[in-house]
Coordinates of C-alpha atoms in Angstrom, one line a residue:
X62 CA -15.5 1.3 23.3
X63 CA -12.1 3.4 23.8
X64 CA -13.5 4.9 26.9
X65 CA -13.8 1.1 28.0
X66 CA -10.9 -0.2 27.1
X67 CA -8.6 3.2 28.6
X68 CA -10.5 2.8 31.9
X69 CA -9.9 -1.0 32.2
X70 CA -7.4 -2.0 34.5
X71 CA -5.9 -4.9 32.4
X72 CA -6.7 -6.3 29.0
X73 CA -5.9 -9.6 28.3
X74 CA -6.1 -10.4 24.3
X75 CA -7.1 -14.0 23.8
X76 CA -5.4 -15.2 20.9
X77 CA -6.4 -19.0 21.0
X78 CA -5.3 -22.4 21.8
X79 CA -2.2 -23.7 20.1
X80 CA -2.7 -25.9 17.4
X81 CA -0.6 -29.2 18.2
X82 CA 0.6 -29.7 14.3
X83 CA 1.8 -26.3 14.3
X84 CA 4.7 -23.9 16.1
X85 CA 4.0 -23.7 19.2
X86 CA 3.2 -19.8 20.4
X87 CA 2.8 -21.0 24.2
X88 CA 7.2 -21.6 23.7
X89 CA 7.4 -17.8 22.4
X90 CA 5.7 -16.7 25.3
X91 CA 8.0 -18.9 27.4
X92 CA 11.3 -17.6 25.7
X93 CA 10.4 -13.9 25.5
X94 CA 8.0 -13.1 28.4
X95 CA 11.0 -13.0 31.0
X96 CA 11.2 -9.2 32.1
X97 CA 14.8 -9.7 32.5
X98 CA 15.9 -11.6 29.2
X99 CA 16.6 -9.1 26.3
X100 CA 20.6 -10.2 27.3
X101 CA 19.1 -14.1 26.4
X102 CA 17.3 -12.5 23.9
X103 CA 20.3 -11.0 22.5
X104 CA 22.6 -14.3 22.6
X105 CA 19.3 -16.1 20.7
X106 CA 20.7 -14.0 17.4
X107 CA 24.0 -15.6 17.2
X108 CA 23.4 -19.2 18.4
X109 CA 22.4 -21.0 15.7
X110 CA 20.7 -23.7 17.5
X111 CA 18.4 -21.5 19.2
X112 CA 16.8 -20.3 15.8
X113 CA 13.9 -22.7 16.8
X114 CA 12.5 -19.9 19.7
X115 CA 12.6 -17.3 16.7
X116 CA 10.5 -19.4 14.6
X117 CA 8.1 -20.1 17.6
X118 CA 8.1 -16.3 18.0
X119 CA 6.8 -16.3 14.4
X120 CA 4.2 -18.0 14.6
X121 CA 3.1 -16.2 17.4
X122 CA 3.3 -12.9 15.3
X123 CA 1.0 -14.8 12.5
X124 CA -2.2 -14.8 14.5
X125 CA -4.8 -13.8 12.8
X126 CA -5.6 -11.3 15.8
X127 CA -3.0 -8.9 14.7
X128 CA -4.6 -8.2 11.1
X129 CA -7.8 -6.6 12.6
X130 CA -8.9 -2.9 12.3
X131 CA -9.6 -3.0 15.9
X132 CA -6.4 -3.9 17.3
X133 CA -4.6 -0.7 16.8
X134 CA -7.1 1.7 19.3
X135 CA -7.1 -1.6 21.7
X136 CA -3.5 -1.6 22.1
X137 CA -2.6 2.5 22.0
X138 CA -5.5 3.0 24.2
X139 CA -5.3 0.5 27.1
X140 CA -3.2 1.0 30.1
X141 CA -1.9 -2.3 30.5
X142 CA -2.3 -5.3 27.6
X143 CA -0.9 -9.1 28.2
X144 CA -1.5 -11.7 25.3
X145 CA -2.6 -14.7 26.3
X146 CA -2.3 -18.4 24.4
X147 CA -3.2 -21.8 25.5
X148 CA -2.5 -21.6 29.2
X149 CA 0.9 -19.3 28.5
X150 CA 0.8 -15.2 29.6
X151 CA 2.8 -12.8 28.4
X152 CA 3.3 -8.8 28.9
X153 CA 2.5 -6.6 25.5
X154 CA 5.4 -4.6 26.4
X155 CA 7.8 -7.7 26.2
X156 CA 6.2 -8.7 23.0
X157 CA 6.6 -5.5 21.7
X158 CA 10.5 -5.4 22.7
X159 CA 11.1 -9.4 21.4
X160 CA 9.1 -7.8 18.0
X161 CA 11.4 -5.3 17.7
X162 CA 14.9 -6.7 18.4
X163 CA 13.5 -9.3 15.4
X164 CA 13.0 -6.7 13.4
X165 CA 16.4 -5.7 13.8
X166 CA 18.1 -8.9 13.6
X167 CA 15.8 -10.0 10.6
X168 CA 18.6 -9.7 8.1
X169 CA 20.3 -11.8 10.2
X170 CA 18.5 -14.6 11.5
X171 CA 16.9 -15.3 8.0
X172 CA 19.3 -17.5 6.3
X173 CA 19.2 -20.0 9.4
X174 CA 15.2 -19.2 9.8
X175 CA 14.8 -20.0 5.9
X176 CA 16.6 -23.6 6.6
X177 CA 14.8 -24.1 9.6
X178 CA 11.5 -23.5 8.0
X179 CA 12.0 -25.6 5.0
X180 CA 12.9 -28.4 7.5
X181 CA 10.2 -28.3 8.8
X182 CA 7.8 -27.6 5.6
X183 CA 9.9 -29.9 2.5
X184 CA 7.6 -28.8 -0.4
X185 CA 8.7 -24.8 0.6
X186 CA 12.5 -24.9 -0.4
X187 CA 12.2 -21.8 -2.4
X188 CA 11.2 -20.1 0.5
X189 CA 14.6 -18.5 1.2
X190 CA 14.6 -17.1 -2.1
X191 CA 11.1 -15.7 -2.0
X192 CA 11.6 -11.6 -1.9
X193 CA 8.1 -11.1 -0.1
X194 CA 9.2 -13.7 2.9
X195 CA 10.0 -10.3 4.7
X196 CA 9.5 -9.2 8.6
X197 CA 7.7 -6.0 7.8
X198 CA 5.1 -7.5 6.2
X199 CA 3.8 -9.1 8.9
X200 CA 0.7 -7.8 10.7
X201 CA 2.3 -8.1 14.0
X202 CA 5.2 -5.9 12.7
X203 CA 3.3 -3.3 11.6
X204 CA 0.5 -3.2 14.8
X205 CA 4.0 -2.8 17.0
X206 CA 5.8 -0.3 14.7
X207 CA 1.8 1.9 14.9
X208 CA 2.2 2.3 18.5
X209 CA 5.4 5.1 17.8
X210 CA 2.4 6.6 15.5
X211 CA 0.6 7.6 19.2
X212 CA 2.1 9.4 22.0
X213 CA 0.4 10.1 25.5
X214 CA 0.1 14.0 27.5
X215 CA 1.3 14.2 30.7
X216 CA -1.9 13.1 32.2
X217 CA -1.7 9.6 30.4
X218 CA -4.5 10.8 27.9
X219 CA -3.9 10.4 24.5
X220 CA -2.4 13.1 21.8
X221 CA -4.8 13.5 19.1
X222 CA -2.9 14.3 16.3
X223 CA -3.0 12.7 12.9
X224 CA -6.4 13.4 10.8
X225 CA -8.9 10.4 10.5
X226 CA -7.4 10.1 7.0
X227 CA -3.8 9.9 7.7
X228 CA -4.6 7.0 10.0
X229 CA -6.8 5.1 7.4
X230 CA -4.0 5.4 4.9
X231 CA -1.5 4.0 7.7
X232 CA -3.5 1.0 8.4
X233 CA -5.6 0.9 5.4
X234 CA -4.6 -3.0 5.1
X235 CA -6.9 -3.7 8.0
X236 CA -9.7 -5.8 8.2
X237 CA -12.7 -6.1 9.7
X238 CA -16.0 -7.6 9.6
X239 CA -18.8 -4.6 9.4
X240 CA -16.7 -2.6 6.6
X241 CA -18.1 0.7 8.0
X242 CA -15.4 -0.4 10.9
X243 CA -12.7 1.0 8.6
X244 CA -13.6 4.1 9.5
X245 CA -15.3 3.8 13.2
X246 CA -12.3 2.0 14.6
X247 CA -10.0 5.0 14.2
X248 CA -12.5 7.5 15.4
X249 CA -11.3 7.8 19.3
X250 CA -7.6 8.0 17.1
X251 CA -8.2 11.3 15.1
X252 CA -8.0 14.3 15.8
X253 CA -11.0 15.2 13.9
X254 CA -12.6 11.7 14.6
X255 CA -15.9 13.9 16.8
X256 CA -16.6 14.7 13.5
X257 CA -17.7 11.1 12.4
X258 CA -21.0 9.7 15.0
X259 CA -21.1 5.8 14.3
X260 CA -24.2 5.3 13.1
X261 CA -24.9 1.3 11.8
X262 CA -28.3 1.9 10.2
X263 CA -26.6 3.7 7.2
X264 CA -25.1 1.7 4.4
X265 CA -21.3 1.1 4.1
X266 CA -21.2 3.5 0.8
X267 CA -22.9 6.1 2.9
X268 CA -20.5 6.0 5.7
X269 CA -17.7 5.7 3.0
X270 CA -19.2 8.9 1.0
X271 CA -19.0 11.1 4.0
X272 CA -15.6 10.2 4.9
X273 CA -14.5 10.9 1.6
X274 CA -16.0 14.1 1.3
X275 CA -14.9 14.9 4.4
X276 CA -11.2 14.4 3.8
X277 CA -11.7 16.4 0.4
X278 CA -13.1 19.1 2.1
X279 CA -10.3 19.0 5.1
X280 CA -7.2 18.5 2.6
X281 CA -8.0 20.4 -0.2
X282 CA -6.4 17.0 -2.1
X283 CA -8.3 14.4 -4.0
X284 CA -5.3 12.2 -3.1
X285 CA -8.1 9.5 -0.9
X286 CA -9.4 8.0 -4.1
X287 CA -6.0 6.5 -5.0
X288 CA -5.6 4.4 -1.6
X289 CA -6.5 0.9 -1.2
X290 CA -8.7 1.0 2.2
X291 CA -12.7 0.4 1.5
X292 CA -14.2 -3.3 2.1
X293 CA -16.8 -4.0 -0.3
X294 CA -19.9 -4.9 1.8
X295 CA -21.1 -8.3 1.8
X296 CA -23.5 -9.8 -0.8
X297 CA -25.6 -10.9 1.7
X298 CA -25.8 -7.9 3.8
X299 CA -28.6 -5.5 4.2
X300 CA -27.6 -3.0 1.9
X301 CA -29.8 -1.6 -0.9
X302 CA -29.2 -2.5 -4.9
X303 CA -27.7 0.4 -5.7
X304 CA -25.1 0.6 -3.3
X305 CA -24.5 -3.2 -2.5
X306 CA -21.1 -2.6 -4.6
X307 CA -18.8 0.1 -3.8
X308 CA -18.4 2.8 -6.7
X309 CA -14.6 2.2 -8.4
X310 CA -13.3 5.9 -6.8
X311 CA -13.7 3.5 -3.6
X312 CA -11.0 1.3 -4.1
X313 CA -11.2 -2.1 -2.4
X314 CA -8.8 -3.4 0.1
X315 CA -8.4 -6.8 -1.1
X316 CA -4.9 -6.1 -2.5
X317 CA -3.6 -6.0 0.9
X318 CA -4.5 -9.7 1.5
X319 CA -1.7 -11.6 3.3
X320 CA -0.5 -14.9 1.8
X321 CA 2.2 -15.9 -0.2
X322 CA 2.4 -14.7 -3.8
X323 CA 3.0 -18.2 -5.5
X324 CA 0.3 -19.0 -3.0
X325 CA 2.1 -21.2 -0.8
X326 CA 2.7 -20.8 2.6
X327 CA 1.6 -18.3 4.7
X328 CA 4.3 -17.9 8.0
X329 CA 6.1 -14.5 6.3
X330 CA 2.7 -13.2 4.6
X331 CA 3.3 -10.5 2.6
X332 CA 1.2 -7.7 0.8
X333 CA 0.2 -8.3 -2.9
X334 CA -0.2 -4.4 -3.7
X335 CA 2.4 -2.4 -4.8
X336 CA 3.4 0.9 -2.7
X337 CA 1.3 3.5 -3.9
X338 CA 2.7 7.2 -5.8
X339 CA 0.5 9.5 -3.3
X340 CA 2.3 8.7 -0.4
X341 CA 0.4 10.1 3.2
X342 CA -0.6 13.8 4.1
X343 CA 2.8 15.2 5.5
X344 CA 4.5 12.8 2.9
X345 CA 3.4 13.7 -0.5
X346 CA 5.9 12.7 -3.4
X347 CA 4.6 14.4 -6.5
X348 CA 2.7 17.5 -7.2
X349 CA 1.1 16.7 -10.1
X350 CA -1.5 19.2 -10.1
X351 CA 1.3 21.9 -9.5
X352 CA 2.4 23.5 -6.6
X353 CA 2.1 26.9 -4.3
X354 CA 0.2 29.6 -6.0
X355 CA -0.1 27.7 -9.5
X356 CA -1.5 24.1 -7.5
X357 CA -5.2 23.4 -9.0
X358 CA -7.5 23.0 -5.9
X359 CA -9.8 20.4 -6.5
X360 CA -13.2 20.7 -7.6
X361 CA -16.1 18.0 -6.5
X362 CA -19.3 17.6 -7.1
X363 CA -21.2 14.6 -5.5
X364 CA -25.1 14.6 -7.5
X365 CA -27.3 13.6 -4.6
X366 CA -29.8 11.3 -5.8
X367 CA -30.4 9.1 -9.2
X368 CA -33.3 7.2 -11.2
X369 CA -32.6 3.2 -10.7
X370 CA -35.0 0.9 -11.7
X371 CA -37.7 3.5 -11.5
X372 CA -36.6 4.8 -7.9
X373 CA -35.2 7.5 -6.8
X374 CA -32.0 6.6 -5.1
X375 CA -28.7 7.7 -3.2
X376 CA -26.2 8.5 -6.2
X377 CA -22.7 6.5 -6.4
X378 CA -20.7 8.9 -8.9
X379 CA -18.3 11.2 -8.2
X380 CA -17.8 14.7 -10.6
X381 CA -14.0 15.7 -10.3
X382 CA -12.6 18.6 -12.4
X383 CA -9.4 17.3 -14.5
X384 CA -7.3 18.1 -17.4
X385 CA -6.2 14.7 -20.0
X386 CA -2.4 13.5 -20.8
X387 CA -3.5 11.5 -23.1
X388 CA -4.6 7.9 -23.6
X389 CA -3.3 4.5 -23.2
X390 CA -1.9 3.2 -26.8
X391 CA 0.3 0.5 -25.4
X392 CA 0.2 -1.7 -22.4
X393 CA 1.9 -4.5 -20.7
X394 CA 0.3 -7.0 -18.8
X395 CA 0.5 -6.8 -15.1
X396 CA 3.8 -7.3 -13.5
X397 CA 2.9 -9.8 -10.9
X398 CA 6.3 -11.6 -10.5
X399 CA 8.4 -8.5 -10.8
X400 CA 9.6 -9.6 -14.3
X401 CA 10.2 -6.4 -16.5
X402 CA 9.3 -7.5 -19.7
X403 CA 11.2 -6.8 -22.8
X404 CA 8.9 -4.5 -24.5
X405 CA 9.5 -1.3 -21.9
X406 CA 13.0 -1.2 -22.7
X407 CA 12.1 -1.3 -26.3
X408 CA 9.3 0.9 -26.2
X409 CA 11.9 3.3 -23.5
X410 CA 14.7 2.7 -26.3
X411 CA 17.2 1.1 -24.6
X412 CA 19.4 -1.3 -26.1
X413 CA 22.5 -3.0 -24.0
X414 CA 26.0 -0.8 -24.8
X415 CA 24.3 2.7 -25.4
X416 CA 26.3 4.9 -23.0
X417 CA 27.0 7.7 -25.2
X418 CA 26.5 11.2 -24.7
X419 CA 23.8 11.5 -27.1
X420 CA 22.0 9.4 -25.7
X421 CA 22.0 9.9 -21.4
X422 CA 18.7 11.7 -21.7
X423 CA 17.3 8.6 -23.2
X424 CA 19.0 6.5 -20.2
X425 CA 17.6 9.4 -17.8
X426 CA 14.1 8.3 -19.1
X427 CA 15.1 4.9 -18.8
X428 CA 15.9 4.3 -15.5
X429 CA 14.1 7.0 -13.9
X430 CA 10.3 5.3 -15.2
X431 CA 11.7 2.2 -13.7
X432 CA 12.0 3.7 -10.0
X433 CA 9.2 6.1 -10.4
X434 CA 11.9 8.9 -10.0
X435 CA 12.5 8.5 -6.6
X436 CA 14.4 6.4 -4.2
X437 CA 13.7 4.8 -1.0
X438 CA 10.5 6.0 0.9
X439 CA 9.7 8.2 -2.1
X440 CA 13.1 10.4 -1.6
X441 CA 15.1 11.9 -4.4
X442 CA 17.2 9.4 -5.9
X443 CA 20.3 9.0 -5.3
X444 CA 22.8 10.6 -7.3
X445 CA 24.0 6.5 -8.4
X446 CA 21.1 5.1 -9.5
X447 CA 21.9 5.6 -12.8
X448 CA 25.4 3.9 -13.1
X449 CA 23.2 0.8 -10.7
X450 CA 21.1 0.8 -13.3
X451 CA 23.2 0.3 -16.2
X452 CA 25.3 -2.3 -14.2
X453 CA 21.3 -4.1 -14.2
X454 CA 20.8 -3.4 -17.7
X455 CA 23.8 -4.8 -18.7
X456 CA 24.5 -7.9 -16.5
X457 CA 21.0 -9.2 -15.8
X458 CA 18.7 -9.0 -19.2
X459 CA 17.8 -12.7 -19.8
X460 CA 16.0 -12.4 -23.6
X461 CA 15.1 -8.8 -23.3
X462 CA 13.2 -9.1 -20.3
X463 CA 14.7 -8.3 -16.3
X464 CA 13.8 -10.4 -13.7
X465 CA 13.8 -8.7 -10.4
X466 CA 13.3 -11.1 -8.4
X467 CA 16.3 -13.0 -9.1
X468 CA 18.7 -10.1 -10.1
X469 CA 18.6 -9.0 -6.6
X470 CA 18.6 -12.6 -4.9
X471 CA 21.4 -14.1 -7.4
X472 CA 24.0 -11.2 -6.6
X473 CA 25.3 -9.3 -4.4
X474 CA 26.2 -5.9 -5.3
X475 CA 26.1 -1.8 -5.1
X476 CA 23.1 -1.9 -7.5
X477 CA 20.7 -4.2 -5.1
X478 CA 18.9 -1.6 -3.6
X479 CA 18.1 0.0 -6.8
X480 CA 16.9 -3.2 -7.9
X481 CA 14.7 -3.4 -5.1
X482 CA 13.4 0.1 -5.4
X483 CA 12.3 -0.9 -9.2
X484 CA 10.7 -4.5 -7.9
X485 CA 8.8 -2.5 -4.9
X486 CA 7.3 0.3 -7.7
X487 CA 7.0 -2.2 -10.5
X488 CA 5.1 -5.0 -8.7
X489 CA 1.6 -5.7 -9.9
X490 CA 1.9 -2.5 -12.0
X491 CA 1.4 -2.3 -16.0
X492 CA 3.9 -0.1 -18.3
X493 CA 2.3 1.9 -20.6
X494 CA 2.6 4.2 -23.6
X495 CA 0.3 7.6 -24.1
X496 CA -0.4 9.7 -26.7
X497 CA -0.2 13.6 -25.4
X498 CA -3.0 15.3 -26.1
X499 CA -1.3 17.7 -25.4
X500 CA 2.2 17.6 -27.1
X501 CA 4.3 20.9 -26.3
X502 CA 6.7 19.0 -28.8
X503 CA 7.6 16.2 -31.7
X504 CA 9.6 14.4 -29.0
X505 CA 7.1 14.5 -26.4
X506 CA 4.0 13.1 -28.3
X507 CA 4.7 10.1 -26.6
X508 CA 4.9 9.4 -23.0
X509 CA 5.7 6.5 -20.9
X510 CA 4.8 5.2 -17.6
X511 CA 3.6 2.9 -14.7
X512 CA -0.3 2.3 -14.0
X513 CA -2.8 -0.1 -12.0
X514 CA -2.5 -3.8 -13.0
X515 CA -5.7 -3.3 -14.6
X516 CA -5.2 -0.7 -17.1
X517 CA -5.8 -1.4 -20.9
X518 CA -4.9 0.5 -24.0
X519 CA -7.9 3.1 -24.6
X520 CA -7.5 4.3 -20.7
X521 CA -7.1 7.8 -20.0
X522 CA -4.4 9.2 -18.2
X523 CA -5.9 12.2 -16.4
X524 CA -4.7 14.5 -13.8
X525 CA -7.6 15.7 -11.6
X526 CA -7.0 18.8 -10.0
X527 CA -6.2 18.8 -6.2
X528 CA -4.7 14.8 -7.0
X529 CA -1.0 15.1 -6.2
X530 CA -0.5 12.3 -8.9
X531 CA -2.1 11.0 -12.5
X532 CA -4.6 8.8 -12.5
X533 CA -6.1 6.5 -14.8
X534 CA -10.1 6.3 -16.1
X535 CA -12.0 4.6 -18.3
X536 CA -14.7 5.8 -20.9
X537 CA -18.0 3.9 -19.7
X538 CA -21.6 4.6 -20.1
X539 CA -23.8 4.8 -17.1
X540 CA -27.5 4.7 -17.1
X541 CA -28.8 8.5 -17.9
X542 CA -27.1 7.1 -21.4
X543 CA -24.0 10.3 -21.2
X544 CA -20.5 9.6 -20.7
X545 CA -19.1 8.1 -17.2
X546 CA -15.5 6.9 -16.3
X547 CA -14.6 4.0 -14.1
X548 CA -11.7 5.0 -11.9
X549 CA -9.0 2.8 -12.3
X550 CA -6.0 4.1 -9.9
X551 CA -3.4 5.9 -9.4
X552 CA -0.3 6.1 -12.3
X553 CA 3.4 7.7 -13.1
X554 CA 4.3 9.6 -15.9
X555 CA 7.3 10.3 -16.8
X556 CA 7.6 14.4 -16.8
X557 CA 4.4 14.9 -15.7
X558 CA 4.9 14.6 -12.1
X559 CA 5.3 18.3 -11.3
X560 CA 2.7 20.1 -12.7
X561 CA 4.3 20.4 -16.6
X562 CA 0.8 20.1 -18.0
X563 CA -0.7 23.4 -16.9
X564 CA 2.8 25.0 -18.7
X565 CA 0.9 24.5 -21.7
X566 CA -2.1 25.5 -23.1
X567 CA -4.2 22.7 -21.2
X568 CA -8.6 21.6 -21.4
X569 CA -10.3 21.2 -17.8
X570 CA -13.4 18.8 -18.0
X571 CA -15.7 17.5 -15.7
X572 CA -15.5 13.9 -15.1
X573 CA -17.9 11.5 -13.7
X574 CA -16.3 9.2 -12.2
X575 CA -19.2 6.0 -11.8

């Protein structure tokens, strides 16, 4: 298919007739498909009453088009790509450059974009204060903003150079229809995509299995199992009984589905899952499992066949070497609407007017758990986070708990971005208190931290060795009647990020992960 598309002389992508109830995407091809217009473009940011172009422009960005797997190698690997709606044409390129410039002026435009949009739509007045209503979380945004991912030789062939899994982990919000696309449309991507032959007789948890394997194998890192990229196969498919449901160390992409969070609206769709700890290959954020000479390399085990229902079938589970935190003894419900409820800051111990020497460690504790210790992009944090976050503390407690959400929409101050940092880690997460099984003292029996939205008191909290991160499992039994774990997802603990566990006198265990 790539070999088709780079050889073609022009591809035209077909995005559909205009709907006539709806904003009109044949008027955004209109506005921005003049080769000559980035100066009209330009004046369309200030003057207000041209906001009703940008808005056009949006709705061209919310086809559905732009949320397929596919897209990305169609558009990196043709030569020459116009869009077409309706009867209107317009030149990728230009698309891309109106996309960006948006991008840009986002900030900008959206307070006359919000009122224009809520003319338009009366029951969606909160719409301007919605926090996910933002321009990078639109698939269009992020299908543009890929092609800086690719760059082309001399020769107009394309560089090769991220691994099959750094791209899945780019784009794992993609959809498609045959799930075993997740990883077949990014083949002629990779550079180690010759690896992979497509082959659609085998089952979607066969083609997931040995991409798995392979990145374990490739990376040294367990890191794959905490990313949101596989598509469950559908009930009605031809796969077999045992593997009709993807194991849980396959974790399902259906957290990336676009649509409004208070599930109105869907013109500024944005992502319900949180950003994840692990981070990409050349951007890893924690070393969990230790670092350099002292880094535990992982060690996997995937049992070949099992006994189900009296045959002999392809096994599911997963064997991953790992040493315990501890286990879950307290745990919030998930964080959906970004509100921080009261019981963290009384489980971290933080009351409003404790700035005392004495107790700044317990502050440090405080308002590092909240950002995951780290800033923007997974950075250090900057060196005044913790005066932004006692401003927070302070000023914005409503009855113990913190709303994000409106903290950061109701005021305008030098502690927004940290607020948005915490709402960005905290989203759809769950705090949680552990018991150390390992305590290396009094004070540190007890740990804190962020997990999945669907961890429960009695989880583990496990570091498997060759995961850059902690992850959390939970004690099931499988069929051969011995223990299994369901793998839950990916979790922060506070001073256990850097590989403090194996400065004690630590247990490894095997886990099966089911």
């Amino acid at each position: 298919m790539a070999r088709i598309y780079a050889k073609a002389e022009r591809v035209v992508i077909w995005l559909g007739t205009t709907q006539a109830d709806s904003l009109t995407s044949e008027i955004a091809m209109e506005e921005f498909g003049d080769p000559g217009g980035l100066a009209k473009i330009s004046r369309m940011i200030t003057e207000k009453d041209q906001i009703w172009k940008w808005a056009s422009l949006l709705d061209l960005m919310n086809n559905t088009y732009w949320k397929r797997m596919w897209v990305i190698q169609e558009l990196v690997v043709a030569n020459d790509v116009i869009i077409q709606c309706g009867n209107s044409k317009m030149h990728f390129g230009l698309f891309r450059d109106a996309v960006a410039l948006f991008s840009a002026s986002f900030e900008t435009l959206r307070p006359k974009l919000m009122q224009h949009l809520e003319g338009l739509h009366q029951d969606k007045k909160h719409w301007a204060l919605d926090p996910d209503l933002e321009i990078g979380n639109i698939a269009a945004t992020q299908a543009v903003d890929a092609l800086s991912t690719f760059r082309r030789n001399q020769d107009g062939t394309l560089q090769q150079t991220k691994s099959l899994e750094t791209l899945l982990c780019l784009f794992q919000d993609r959809i498609a229809s045959d799930p075993r696309d997740k990883v077949y449309a990014l083949l002629a991507l990779a550079k180690d995509g010759s690896y992979f032959n497509p082959n659609y007789s085998k089952s979607v948890f066969s083609v997931y299995k040995q991409f798995v394997q392979h990145s374990i194998n490739t990376t040294q890192s367990l890191d794959i199992i905490c990313h949101r990229w596989a598509r469950q196969p559908s009930p009605s498919g031809s796969e077999s009984r045992s593997t009709s449901r993807l194991p849980s160390w396959m974790l399902p992409d259906d957290e990336y589905e676009y649509g409004s969070r208070k599930g109105e609206g869907n013109l500024l769709r944005s992502r319900k899952a949180s950003d994840t700890f692990v981070g990409i290959l050349d951007k890893k954020s924690y070393t969990a499992c230790g670092a350099g000479s002292r880094r535990k390399h992982p060690a996997v085990v995937f049992p070949g066949t099992t006994m189900v229902d009296g045959q002999m079938t392809e096994s599911t589970c997963l064997m991953a070497r790992g040493t315990a935190i501890g286990s879950i003894t307290f745990c919030t419900q998930s964080m959906t609407d970004c509100v921080i409820p009261g019981a963290c800051f009384e489980k971290l111990g933080f009351s409003r007017g404790t700035r005392n020497k004495d107790n700044a460690r317990l502050q440090d504790r405080v308002w590092r758990t909240l950002v995951a210790d780290r800033g923007p992009d997974n950075t250090t944090c900057p060196s005044w986070y913790p005066r932004a976050a006692q401003h927070c503390l302070e000023g914005w407690l409503c009855n113990g708990h913190l709303n994000t959400d409106r903290a950061i929409y109701e005021t305008v101050s030098y502690a927004t971005p940290y607020l948005a940092r915490v709402r960005n880690v905290i989203r759809d997460r769950t705090f949680f208190e552990l018991k150390s099984n390992i305590p290396d003292s009094k004070e540190h029996s007890t740990l804190f931290g962020l997990g999945p939205s669907h961890a429960s008191e009695g989880d583990l909290i496990v570091i498997l060795h060759g995961c850059s991160v902690p992850v959390v499992i939970r004690p099931v039994h499988i069929v051969s009647g011995s223990q299994g774990y369901r793998f839950i997802g990916e979790a922060f603990v506070y001073g256990r990020m850097e590989g403090e566990i194996f400065d004690t006198d630590y247990e490894e265990v095997m886990y099966t992960l089911v």
